[in-house]
XYZ file of C-alpha atoms in Angstrom:
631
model
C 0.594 104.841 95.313
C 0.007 103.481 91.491
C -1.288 105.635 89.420
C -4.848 105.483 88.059
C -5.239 106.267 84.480
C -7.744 105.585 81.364
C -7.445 102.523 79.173
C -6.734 102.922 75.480
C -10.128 102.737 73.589
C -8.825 99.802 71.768
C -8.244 97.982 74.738
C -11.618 99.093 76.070
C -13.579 97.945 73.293
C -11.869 94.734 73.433
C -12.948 94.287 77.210
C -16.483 95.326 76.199
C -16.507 92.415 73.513
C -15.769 90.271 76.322
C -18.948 90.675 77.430
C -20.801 90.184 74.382
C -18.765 88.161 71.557
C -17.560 85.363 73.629
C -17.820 83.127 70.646
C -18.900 83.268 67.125
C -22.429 82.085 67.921
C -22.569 85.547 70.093
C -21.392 87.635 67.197
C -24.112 85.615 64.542
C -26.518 86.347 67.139
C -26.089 90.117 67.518
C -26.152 90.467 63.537
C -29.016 88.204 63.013
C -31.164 90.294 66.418
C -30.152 93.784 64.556
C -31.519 92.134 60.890
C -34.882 91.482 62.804
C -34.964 94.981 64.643
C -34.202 96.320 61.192
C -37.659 95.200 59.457
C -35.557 92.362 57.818
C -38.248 90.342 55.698
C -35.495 87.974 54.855
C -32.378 86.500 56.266
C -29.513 84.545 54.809
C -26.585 83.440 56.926
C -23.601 81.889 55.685
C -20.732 80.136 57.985
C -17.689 79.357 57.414
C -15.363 76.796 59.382
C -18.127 76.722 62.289
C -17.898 80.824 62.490
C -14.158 80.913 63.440
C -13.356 81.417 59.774
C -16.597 83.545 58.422
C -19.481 84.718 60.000
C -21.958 86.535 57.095
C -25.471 87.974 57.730
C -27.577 89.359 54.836
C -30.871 91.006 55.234
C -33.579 93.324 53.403
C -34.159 95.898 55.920
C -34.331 99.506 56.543
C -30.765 99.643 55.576
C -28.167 102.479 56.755
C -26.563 105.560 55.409
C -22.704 106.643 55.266
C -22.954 108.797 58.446
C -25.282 106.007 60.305
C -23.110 103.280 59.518
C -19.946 105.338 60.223
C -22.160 106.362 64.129
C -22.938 102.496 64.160
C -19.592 101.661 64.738
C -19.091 103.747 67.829
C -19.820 102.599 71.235
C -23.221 103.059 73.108
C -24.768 104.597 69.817
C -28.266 102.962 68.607
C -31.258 103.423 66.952
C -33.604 101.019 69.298
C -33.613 103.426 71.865
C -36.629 105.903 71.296
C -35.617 109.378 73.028
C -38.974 109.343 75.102
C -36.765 106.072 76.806
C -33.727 108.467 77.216
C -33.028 110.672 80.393
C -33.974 111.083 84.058
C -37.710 110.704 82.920
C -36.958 107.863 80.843
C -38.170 104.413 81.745
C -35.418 102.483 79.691
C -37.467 99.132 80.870
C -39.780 99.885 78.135
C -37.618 98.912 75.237
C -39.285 96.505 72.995
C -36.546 95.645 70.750
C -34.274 92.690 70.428
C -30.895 94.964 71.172
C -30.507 98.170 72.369
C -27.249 98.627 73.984
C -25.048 99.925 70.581
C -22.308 97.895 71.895
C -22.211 94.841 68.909
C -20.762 96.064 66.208
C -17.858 98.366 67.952
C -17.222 95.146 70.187
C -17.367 92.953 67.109
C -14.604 95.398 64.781
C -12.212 95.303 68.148
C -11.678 91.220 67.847
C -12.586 90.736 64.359
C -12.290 92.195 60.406
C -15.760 93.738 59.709
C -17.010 94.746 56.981
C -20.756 96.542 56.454
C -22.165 96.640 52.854
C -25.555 98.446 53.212
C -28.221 100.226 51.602
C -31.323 102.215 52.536
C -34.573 101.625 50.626
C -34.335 105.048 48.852
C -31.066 105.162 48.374
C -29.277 105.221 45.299
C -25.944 103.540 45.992
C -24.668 101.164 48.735
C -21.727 102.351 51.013
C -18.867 99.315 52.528
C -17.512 100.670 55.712
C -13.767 97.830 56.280
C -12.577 98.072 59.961
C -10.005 95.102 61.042
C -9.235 94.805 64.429
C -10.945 98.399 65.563
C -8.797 100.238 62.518
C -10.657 101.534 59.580
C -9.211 100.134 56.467
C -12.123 101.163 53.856
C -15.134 103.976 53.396
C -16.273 103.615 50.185
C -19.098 103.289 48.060
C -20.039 99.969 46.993
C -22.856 97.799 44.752
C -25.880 95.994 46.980
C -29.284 95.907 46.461
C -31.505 97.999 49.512
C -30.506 96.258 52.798
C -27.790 95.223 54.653
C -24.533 92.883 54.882
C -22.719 92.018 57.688
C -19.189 90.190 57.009
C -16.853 88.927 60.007
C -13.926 87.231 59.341
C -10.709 86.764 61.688
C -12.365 86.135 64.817
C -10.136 86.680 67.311
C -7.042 86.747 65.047
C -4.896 89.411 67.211
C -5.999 87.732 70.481
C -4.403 84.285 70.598
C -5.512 84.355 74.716
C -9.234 84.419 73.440
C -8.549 82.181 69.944
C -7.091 79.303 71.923
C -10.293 79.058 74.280
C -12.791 78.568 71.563
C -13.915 75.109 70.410
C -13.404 73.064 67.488
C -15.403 74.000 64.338
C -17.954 71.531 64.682
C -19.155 72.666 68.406
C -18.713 76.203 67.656
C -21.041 75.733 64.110
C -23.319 73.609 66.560
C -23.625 76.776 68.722
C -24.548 78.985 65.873
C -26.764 76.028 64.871
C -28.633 76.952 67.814
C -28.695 80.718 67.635
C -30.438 80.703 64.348
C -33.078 77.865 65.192
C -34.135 79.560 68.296
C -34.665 82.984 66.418
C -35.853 81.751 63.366
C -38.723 79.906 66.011
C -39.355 83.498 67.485
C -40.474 84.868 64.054
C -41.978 82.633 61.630
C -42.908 85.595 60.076
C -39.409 86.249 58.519
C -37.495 83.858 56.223
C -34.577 82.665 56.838
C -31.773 80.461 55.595
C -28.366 79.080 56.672
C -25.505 77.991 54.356
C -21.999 76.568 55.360
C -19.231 76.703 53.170
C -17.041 73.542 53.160
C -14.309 71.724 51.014
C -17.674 70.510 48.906
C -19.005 73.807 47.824
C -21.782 75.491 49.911
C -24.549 73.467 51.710
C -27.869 74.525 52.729
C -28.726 73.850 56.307
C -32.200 75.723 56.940
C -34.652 77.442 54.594
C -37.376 78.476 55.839
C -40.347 80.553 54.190
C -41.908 83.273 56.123
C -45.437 83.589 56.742
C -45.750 80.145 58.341
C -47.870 79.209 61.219
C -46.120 78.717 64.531
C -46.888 75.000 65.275
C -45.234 74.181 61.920
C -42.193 76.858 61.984
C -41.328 74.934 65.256
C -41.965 71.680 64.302
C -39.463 71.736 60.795
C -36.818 73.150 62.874
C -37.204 71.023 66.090
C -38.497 67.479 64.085
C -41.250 66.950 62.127
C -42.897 64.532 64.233
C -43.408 67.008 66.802
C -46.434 68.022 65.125
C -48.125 64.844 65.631
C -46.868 64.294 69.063
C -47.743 67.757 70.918
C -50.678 69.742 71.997
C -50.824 73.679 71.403
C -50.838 76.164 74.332
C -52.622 79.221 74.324
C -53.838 81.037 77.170
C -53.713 85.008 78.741
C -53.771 85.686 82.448
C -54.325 89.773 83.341
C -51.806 91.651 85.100
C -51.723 95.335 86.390
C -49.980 96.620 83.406
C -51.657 94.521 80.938
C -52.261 90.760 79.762
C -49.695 87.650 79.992
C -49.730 85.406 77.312
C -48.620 81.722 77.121
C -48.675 80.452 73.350
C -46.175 77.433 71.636
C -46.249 74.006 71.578
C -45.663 71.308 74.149
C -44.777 67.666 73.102
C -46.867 65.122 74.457
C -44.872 63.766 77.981
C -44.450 60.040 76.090
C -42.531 61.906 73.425
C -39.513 62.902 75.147
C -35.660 63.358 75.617
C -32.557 62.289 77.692
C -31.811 65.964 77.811
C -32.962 69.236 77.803
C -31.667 70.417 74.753
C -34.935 70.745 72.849
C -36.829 72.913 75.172
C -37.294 76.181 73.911
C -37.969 79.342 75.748
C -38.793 82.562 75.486
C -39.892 86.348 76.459
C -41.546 88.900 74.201
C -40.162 86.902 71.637
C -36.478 86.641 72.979
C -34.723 83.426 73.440
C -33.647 83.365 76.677
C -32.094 80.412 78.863
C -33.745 81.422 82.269
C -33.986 79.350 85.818
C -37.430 79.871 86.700
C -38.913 79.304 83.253
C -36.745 76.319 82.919
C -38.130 74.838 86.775
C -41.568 75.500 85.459
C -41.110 73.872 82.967
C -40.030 70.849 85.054
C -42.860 71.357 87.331
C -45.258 71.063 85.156
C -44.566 67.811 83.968
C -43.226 66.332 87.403
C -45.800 63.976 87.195
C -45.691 62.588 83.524
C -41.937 61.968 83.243
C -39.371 60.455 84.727
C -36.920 62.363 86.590
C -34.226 61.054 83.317
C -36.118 62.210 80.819
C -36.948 65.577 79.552
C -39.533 67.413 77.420
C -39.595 68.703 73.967
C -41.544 72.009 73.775
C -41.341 75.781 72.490
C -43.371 77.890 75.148
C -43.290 81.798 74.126
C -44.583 83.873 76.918
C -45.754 87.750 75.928
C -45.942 90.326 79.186
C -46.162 94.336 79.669
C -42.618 95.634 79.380
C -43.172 96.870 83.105
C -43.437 93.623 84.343
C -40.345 92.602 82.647
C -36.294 93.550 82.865
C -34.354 92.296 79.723
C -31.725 94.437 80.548
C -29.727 92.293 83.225
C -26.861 90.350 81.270
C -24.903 91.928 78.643
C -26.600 89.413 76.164
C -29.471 89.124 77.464
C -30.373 85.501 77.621
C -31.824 86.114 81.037
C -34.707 87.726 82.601
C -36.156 89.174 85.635
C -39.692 89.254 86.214
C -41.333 91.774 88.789
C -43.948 89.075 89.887
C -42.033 85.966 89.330
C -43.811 83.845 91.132
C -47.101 84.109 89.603
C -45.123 83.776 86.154
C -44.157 80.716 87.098
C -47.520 79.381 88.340
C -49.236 80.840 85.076
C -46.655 78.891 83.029
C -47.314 75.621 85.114
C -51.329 75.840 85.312
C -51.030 76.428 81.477
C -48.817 73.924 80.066
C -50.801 71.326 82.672
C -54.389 73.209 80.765
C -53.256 72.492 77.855
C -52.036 69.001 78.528
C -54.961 68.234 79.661
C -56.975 68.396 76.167
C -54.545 66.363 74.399
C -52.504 64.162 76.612
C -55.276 61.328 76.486
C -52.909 60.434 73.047
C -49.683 58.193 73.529
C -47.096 58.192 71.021
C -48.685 58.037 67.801
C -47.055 54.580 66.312
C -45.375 51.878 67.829
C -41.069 51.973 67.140
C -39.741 51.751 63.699
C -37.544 48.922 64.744
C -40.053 46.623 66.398
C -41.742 46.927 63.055
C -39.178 45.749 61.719
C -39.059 42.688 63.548
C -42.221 41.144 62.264
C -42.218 38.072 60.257
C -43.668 37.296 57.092
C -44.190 33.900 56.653
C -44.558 31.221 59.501
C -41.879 28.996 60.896
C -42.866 25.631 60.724
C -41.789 24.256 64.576
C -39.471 21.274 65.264
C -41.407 17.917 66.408
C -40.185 18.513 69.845
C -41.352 22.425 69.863
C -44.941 21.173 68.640
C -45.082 18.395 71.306
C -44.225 21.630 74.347
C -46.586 23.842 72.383
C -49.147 21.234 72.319
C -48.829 20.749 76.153
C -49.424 24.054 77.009
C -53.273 23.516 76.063
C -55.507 22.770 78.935
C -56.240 19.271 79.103
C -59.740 18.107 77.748
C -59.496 20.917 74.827
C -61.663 20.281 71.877
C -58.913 20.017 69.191
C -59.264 22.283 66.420
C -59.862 20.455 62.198
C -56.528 20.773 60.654
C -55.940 21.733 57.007
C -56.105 18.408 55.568
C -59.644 17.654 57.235
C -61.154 20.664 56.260
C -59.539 20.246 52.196
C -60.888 16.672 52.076
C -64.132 16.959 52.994
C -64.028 15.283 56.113
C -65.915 15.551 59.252
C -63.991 17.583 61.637
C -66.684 17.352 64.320
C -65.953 13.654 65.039
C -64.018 13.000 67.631
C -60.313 14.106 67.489
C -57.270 11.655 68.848
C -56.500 12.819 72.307
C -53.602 14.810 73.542
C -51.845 11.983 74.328
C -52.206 10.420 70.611
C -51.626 13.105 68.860
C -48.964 12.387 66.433
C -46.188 15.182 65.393
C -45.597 14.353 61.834
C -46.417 17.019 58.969
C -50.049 16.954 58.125
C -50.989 14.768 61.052
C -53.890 16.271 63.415
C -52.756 18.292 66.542
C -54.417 19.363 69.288
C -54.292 22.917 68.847
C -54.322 25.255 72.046
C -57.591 26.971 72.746
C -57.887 31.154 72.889
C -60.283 32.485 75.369
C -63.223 34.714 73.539
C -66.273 35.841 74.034
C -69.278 35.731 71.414
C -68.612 39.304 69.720
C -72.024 41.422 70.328
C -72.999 43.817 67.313
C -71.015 47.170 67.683
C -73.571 50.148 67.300
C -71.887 53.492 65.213
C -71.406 55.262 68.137
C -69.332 52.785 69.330
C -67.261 52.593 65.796
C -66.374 56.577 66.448
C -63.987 55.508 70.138
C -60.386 56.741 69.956
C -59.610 53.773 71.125
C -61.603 51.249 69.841
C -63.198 47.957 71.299
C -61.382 45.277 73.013
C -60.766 41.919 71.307
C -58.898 39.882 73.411
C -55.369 40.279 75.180
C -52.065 39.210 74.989
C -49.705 37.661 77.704
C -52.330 38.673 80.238
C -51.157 42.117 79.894
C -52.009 44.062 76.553
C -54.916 44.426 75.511
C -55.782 44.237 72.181
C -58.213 46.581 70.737
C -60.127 47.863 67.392
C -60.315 51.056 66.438
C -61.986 52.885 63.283
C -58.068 53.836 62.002
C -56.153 50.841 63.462
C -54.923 47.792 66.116
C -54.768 49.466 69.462
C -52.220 48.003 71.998
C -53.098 48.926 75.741
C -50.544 48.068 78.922
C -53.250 47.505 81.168
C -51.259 47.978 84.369
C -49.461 51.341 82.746
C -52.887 52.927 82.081
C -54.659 51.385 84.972
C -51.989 53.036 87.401
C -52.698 56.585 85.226
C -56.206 56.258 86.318
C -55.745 55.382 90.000
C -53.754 58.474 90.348
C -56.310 60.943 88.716
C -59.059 58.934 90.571
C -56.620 59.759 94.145
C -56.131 63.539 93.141
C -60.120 63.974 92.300
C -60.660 62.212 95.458
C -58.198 64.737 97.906
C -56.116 62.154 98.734
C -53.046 64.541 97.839
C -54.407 66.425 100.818
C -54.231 63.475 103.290
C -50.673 62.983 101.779
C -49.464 65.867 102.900
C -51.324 65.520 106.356
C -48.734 66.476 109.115
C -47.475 64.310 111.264
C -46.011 66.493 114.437
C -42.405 65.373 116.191
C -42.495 64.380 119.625
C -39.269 66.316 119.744
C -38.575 68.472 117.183
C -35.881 68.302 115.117
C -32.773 71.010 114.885
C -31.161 70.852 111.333
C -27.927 73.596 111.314
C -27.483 74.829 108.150
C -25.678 77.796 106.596
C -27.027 81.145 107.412
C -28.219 81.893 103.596
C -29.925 78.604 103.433
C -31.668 79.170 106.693
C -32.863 82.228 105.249
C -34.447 80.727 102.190
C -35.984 77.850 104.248
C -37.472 81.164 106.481
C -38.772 82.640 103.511
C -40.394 79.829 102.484
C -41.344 78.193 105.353
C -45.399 79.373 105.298
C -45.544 77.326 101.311
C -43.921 74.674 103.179
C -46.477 74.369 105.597
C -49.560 73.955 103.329
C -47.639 70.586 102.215
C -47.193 69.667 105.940
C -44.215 70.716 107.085
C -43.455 73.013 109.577
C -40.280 74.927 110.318
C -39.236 77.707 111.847
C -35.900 79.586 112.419
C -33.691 78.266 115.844
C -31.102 81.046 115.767
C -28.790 82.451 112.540
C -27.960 78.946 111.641
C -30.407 76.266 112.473
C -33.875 75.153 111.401
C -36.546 73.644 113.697
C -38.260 71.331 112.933
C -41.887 70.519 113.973
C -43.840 68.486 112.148
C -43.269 66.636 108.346
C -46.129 65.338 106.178
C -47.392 62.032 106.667
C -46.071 60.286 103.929
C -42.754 60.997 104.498
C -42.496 60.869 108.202
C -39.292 58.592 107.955
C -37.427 60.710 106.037
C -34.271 62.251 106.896
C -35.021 65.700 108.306
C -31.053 67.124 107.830
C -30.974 66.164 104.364
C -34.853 66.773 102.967
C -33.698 70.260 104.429
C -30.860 70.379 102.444
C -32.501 69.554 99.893
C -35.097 72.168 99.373
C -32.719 74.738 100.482
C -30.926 73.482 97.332
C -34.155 73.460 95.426
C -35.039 76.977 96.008
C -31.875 78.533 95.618
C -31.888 76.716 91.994
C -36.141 77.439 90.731
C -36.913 80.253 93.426
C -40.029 79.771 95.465
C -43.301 78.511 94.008
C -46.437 80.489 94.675
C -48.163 77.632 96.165
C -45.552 75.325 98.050
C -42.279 77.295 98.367
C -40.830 74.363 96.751
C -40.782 72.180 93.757
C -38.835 69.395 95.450
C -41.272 68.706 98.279
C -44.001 68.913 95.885
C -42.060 66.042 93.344
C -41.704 63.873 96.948
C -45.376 63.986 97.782
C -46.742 63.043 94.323
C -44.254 60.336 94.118
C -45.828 59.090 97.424
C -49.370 59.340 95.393
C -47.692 57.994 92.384
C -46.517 55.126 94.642
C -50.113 54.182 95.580
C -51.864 54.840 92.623
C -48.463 51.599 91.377
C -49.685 49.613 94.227
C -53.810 49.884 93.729
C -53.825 49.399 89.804
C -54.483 45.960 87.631
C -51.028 44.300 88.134
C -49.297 42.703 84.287
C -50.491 39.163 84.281
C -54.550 39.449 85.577
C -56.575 38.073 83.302
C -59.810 40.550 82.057
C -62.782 40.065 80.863
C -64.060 41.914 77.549
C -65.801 43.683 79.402
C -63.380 45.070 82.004
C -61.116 45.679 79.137
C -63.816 47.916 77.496
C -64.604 49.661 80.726
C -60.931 50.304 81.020
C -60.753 52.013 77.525
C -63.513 53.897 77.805
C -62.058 55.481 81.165
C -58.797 55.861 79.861
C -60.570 58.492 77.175
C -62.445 60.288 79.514
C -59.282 60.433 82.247
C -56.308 63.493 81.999
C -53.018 62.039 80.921
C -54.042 58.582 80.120
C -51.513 58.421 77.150
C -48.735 58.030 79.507
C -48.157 56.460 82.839
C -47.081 58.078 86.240
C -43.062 57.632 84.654
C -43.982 58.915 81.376
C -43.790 56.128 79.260
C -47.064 55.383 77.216
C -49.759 53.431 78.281
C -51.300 52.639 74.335
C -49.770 52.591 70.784
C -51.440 52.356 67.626
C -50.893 50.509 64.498
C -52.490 52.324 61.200
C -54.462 50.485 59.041
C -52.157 51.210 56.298
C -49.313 49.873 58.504
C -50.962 46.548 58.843
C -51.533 46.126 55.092
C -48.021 46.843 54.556
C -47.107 43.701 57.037
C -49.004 41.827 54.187
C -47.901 43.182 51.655
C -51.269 45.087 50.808
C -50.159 48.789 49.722
């Protein structure tokens, strides 16, 4: 029989850094999380080569003695544990700090040369503590003002297996990017600032002052025009150990991404990359985006400890919540609250590049363009004076040659084509104050043009038209008829694997409030007895599939076991809402257009259509005078 034995420490502490320094963005972010814990008022990083070459964190914190450094450095030692946490009474779920586990820097000095340089606030002197590799090399005294730094270097030197995995320099600096943006966004109440050093010298990437407000920590580190493109969320929910909060910033669905990237999440102000936050997420703007396309948002929910386990991956960028289906409808109901007070915006300017694209001066048109332009006019048109008429003196209200006789050489009277208008009525003040302004005519039979107080407002009337036909359909309860079951004549047996069975089980009562009905037919088959309406076509095997899919990847929702079927029925309603709007190409009167406008800014979600593209831009008043010239 082999023998069982213990593992050298060393080769112990290099399994435990398995688990937590995978790369150098896990290292930067287990020196930048003990900075914070610290009391850090400042932080300065500096990379090197991406991380793989140098990884250095300075801070201003509490700082650490000779003996606590020297403890620091052992394994499952801390100081974020409080002793009331410790022990068969202890209720370790309570922990409110960032790490907890004392297994960084031991894990860190296994793979890596670390060196600690630190302080404490009273102290007198500094002390460097030099371990390469898991072997002390230095315990000295050194020179540092009060706080703390943090030097890795070597990364992975004596273990070519784990060296040759990593990335190139770029990806791996893009993944410590990424550590400090998301907890720089979790306390805008700390400074921070990243520096690489390069061929060049040393560049500053990020500075950021603390004390700044929330909306605009996120928006300088996400993009600046997120702060005019987003709506802020705020709302609190009780629970039995406390109050839920829901606070950040949610771009406006029209200002979006091909990937998800730029969403921002997390929990008692730890980033975390979780499933269910991530589905609700998606949930919450099924109906504003297209499934391509992705939003831009920072969402930072605050909970009771109880109701909240940090502690279930070694770095703990996921989460377990005791009730987590009512976190995820809290987060849905209160990204689609907030939404709802400032989604009636679109984007807030038309694209750089069509601006770009205007002309300056006219193009004078070929004699054969003017002869097709002039026979686009209806026939019988009053022909408008020209230039040389009106400069002469001459009567321009005689009669005008016909169409027919109208010659095409420079300076010779055309018959000009005809615009339809209306006689403009007097516009009161109240009137003046409309977001989007009044109507003044429209464009290829499908913008309308508008005047607002600020600017030219551009309207697609069929994008905003199909907006309001789908509010007007939910307000209505025609979402209810839509999911309206339709019973089988014979019902349907879908065999699936035992697991999924048991999630479709599980979730079968949700299912049924959105019309379909299922029920178990033996360890590996589903029955099915009746679908919703809408979809009463579909493919029984593989919408089964699906959601079995679907829940295994978001978990159940509180109120239809299943984000998928939900998506499917609002397309249907999406789908009619398309069919039942003002189609591009109907011509509208002023007054329709106006009626239109004035529903759009009274209707949820007007600034973007059922796909998520927007239904009106705006061009400044300043942006016009710069077309001529006038700034």
């Amino acid at each position: 029989m082999p023998e069982i034995r213990r593992l050298p420490s060393a080769l112990v502490n290099r399994i435990a850094a398995g688990e937590v320094v995978e790369r150098p963005a896990a290292a930067l972010k287990e020196l930048i999380e003990n900075a914070v814990d610290a009391g850090a008022k400042r932080i300065g990083v500096v990379l090197a080569e991406g991380g793989l070459g140098r990884i250095e964190v300075v801070d201003d914190g509490c700082g650490m003695g000779p003996q606590a450094m020297a403890l620091a450095l052992e394994r499952h030692a801390t100081s974020k544990l409080p002793d009331s946490l410790i022990g068969e009474d202890g209720a370790i779920e309570l922990v409110t700090t960032l790490g907890f586990r004392g297994e960084a820097l031991p894990s860190i000095a296994s793979v890596a040369r670390l060196t600690i340089e630190s302080r404490e606030q009273s102290a007198s002197e500094a002390w460097r503590r030099v371990v390469d590799h898991g072997a002390v090399l230095a315990d000295e005294p050194a020179a540092l003002p009060p706080g703390t730094r943090v030097r890795v270097e070597e990364l992975f030197a004596k273990v070519p297996a784990r060296r040759k995995f990593l990335r190139t320099a770029r990806s791996e600096y893009a993944a410590c990017l990424d550590v400090v943006r998301r907890l720089a966004m979790a306390r805008p109440d700390i400074a921070f600032t990243l520096e690489t050093l390069g061929d060049g010298g040393k560049r500053t990437v990020l500075s950021l002052q603390a004390g700044e407000e929330l909306a605009t920590r996120v928006a300088r580190i996400i993009a600046h025009e997120l702060k005019d493109n987003s709506v802020e969320v705020d709302l609190s929910r009780a629970t039995p150990h406390g109050v839920m909060r829901l606070t950040g910033v949610a771009g406006l669905p029209t200002w979006n991404r091909g990937v998800a990237d730029h969403q921002y999440l997390f929990v008692n102000r730890r980033p975390v990359k979780d499933r269910l936050l991530v589905g609700a997420v998606r949930g919450a703007y099924s109906d504003m985006l297209a499934r391509d396309r992705h939003a831009v948002l920072a969402l930072f929910l605050d909970l009771p400890p109880q109701d909240v386990d940090v502690n279930v991956h070694p770095a703990k960028t996921e989460v377990r919540f005791r009730d987590s289906a009512g976190v995820r409808g809290f987060i849905v109901s209160g990204l689609r609250q907030a939404l709802a007070t400032g989604d009636r915006r679109s984007a807030q300017g038309p694209d750089r590049a069509a601006m770009g694209r205007w002309v300056s001066e006219p193009l004078m048109p070929s004699s054969s363009e003017a002869v097709g332009q002039q026979r686009l006019a209806p026939s019988g048109a009053p022909a408008a004076p020209s230039l040389e008429s009106i400069f002469s003196g001459r009567d321009w209200t005689a009669p005008q040659p016909r169409l027919g006789e109208a010659r095409t050489e420079w300076g010779a009277p055309l018959a000009q084509p005809q615009g339809r208008a209306e006689e403009a009525a007097p516009v009161s003040e109240e009137a003046r104050q409309y977001p989007l302004g009044i109507a003044r005519g429209q464009v290829a039979n499908t913008y309308i043009v508008a005047e607002a107080a600020d600017g030219l407002v551009l309207v697609d009337q069929h994008a905003a038209h199909e907006r309001l036909v789908l509010e007007r359909l939910r307000a209505a309860g025609a979402g209810e008829g839509v999911r309206r079951s339709q019973a089988l004549l014979v019902p349907d047996v879908v065999e699936l694997d035992e697991v999924d069975c048991d999630r479709l089980e599980d979730a079968a009562e949700g299912l049924a409030r959105y019309g379909l009905v299922i029920e178990r037919f033996g360890p590996s088959a589903m029955l099915v007895r009746a679908v919703p309406s809408a979809i009463a076509k579909a493919d029984t095997a593989k919408l089964l599939t699906d959601l079995a899919d679907d829940i295994a990847k978001h978990g159940k929702q509180e109120d239809s076991g299943a984000l998928l079927l939900a998506e499917r029925l609002e397309l249907v309603l999406a789908t009619m809402a398309c069919h039942g709007s003002v189609r591009a190409g109907r011509v509208l009167s002023v007054a329709e257009m106006n009626a239109l406008l004035r529903e759009m800014e009274a209707t949820p979600r007007s600034g973007q259509c059922n796909h998520g593209r927007p239904t009106w831009v705006k061009l400044s008043m300043e942006d016009v005078e710069k077309l001529f010239g006038r700034h």
